[in-house]
Amino acid sequence: MLSTKASRDSHGQDSSYFVGWQEYEKNPYHDVRNPTGIIQMGLAENQLSFDLIESWIARNPDAVGLKKNGASMFKELALFQDYHGLPAFKNALVKFMAEIRGNKVKFDPNKLVLTAGSTSANETLMFCLAERGDAFLLPTPYYPGFDRDLKWRTGVEIVPIHCSSSNDFQITMPELEKSYQEAQRLGLKVKGVFITNPSNPLGTTMTRDELNHLISFSMAKNIHIVSDEIYSGTAFDCPKFISIIEALMDRHLENTDIWSRIHIVYSLSKDLGLPGFRVGMIYSNNETVVSAATKMSSFGLISSQTQYLLSRMLSQSKFTSNYMEKNRKRLRKRKEMLVSGLQSAGIKCLKSNAGLFCWVDMRHLLSSQTFEAEEELWKNILYGVRLNIPPGSSCHCSEPGWFRICFANLSEGTLKAAMKRIKNFVDHNYQEMACDQRSTFYKWLSKILSNNHESDRY
Amino acid sequence: MTQPQTRDEQPTNPTRQKSTGMRLIVPLQGIVQGRGGLILGTLIPCALFYFFQLYTKRNRGNSSNTPSNPPSPSSSSPNLAELPRTSSRLSLFSRVGSSGPVSVSGRASLIARENDSPYYIGLEKVSKDPYDKERNPDGIIQLGLSENRLCFDLIEKWMVENVREAMVGRDGEHLSINGIAAYQPFDGLMELKVAVAGFMSQVMRKVVSLDPSQIVLTAGATPAIEILCFCLADHGNAFLIPTPYYPGFDRDVRLRTGVELIPVHCRSADNFLLSVTALEQAYNQARKRGVKVRGILISNPSNPVGNILPRETLHNILVFAQEKNIHIICDEIFAGSVYRGEEFVSMPEILMEEFDKNRVHIIYGLSKDLCLPGFRVGVIYSYNKNVLALAKRLTRFSSISAPSQRLLISMLSDTKFIEEFIKTNKQRIQKLHHSFVDGLKQLGIQCIESSAGFYCWANMSELISSYGEKGELDLWDKLLNIAKVNVTPGSACHCIEPGWFRCCFTTLALEDIPVVMKRIRKVAETCKSLS
């Protein structure tokens, strides 16, 4: 009676990423009301800089009241449903995006398409670039939501580009080529590569080498590059963030083929910490894509009220530069807190310079280097330690033992409580293992392994 | 040597590949048989030929990607045989066009092109030269957009008094944005669902009370209808839809879902009301074609005609749907604009009788009844738990912005204001409707007797030069470019009888009506004198 979609099982909803979230909702931690509840460390939300936005709002009552120079804008905004978007908002957005990239790149508001969140932007791009059954190559590990956002209604397939810890999960040419061959073996037409830069869940920005590999590869195969840069404003440390457009410009490829096959996705959910506002966008050098995506955005327009409010906020350079600076500082500080907390429990993280999370190495805590052992550890941490931290397998990581831990969606106090719980868990875990004959060998082995990566950890 | 065949490098001409194969064999034969002359005579030109092929293939691969050119169906491709992963026509075009440099999807090429529907062309023209009494008195008067501007003064007054408190809550003494900045449930805040359920109930004259847990909120009615299609039908399935219908459905239902719309023609003799006989006929014809009908899509009050479905008709449609085991999607977005005393029966009301509720789904929104299309609020109201569960998950692609949710919770919860608003709104629409229809009558143009909506369905068949779509479009063109009045021709709404036009009057003030009539009269007189 219903569509196949409705009758089928939930699309990817049984992944550990979502199960953990559901468990948290059943028993959420609160420092006073529920101190033994599950602490949410699986949500990449930036709650560190609300105060800056609140003080802006307090200073700008007109923007909230939908007024301009005292006169009401209400009527125009109430009627405004043009899918081209509010011009003032698009102008403010391109200015903000350029600022994030150190003004090395200039964006054209006419190439910007507004959507209700980057979730909608990603899906719309797939509808515009690929047919049902076509494929996009994605480096692993990747954000679990892509399995749903890119594939569900579009019918597009994802073929992974396997990245390994041996080189800090960077994309290599051989792996790109391998995944392309794999797609061919599966009879799938590859339409492009989809990257997230800065990466989720790694928290790292792509190196220039990686970007160059990607560009050369895409030129050779004649395919698109979609660069999801929603964490671009959270790059708080060096090496600095390089946008795909900047990489292309540095190679003087502006007037070539590949230029019109570059598409950027952005959103204000992470950088400004406003996921509830549902503000996303597609930036494309391809006229057809811009035109088609603009019309498709009717399925998810941003409220004109929100567009107006944010256009006022983002057009004030003083606010944006102050916000970006403070936000980055707070993120760096919070990340360092997480890293040192984990370190005291003998747990190392991948060196990261961006994002709202760390990619944590818990391989030495696994009973065996298998995904079953990883799942076992995840369950212990979720139900025993009562921390929700998504395991690497939910992000399609090819090596077991890695976990993503978020640090910007909880207060300092809660983070400290979480670190305490982890330390207790690890101490207890190691104590048990010390009694086991096998564990001596295992400890030696993990020491060897961790020594090999000394330079990339802290 | 031929290049290894990959899916990316499909040759445009399969026969050419075969002939190069042959040319490989001939010189080899010569070598094997030791005929030196053969080698010299054939190998060298063949070698030159291969290098030439290599050169052209390389250059074709590097040639500029032409995504803006719609793929031409004339070039053959060996891929056609592999096609049916999907039966969509759009995908057919794109596969054919995909031999060569990578392109965008067929869907994108199709939609990116300039829209040639008069509905969209008219809207575009008005946006470039809009009428303004003072600043642009010769501009085009917009009668093609069903937008209600009659009650902004009421809402504005409410906004001035309440917006700040409504939008940004107070956390003790300090402003708190935490509540609206963070991730919200994608299908809308429960408080807004409660407020919307209350509003819908008020609009439907409080005959039924609606359950907020059966509501899924979306960023406008446009995604609401698309989401329902994804829930109820698969690619290639169809919905029956009475004509004439809102032109936007062609995009909303068909574009990305691949669901077909099968028109069920209604006629002026029946006042354009749907008959079950016509439904039955259309259903059977679809079955003969092998198309699976998943449901019926109706609008009540209807757009563009503006009539409301009588209780008996609704009853019969429900019986029909039950018989055929199909769904009903009922778009009730104009429910609050019923200005005539006639009884508007909403779906929830009729479902109080004994019917299988699991097949009924209602679309609603705040764009029409609350005059707030810019804030993007759409509603799916369903009795089917499975549909609600899936629709909820799909709203991640079309969620309402949190600040707007907050604002509307406050506004809709002000039941006193809402009651006053609904009443005044209906009165103003009715007044304008009377005046507009009278004006047209004086020009000899009759309208279908309607009881709701922001428009009237006018019969201008006597003014068209030739009785057919061409004549109708000629008249539309004259009205747009000479009279400078944008109306929507019936053909854009798939009306089977030519000469009908939808004229929206709620973008006008009372004093604009004589201006409109004067302009239409000019064209009407010219047309009459020509015929």
Short mmCIF file of C-alpha atoms in Angstrom, two decimals, chain A residues 35 43 58 101 107 234 257 296 356 427 445 450 455:
data_model
loop_
_atom_site.label_atom_id
_atom_site.label_comp_id
_atom_site.label_asym_id
_atom_site.label_seq_id
_atom_site.Cartn_x
_atom_site.Cartn_y
_atom_site.Cartn_z
CA PRO A 35 24.25 12.94 37.02
CA LEU A 43 26.74 15.46 18.48
CA ALA A 58 20.56 42.53 22.27
CA ARG A 101 39.18 31.92 3.59
CA PHE A 107 32.59 34.55 -4.22
CA THR A 234 36.22 26.06 12.73
CA ASP A 257 36.96 22.46 -17.76
CA MET A 296 14.84 22.69 -6.62
CA LEU A 356 34.10 20.16 16.67
CA ASP A 427 42.17 2.14 34.60
CA LEU A 445 52.38 -4.79 20.60
CA SER A 450 51.85 3.75 19.16
CA SER A 455 54.93 12.38 15.84
#
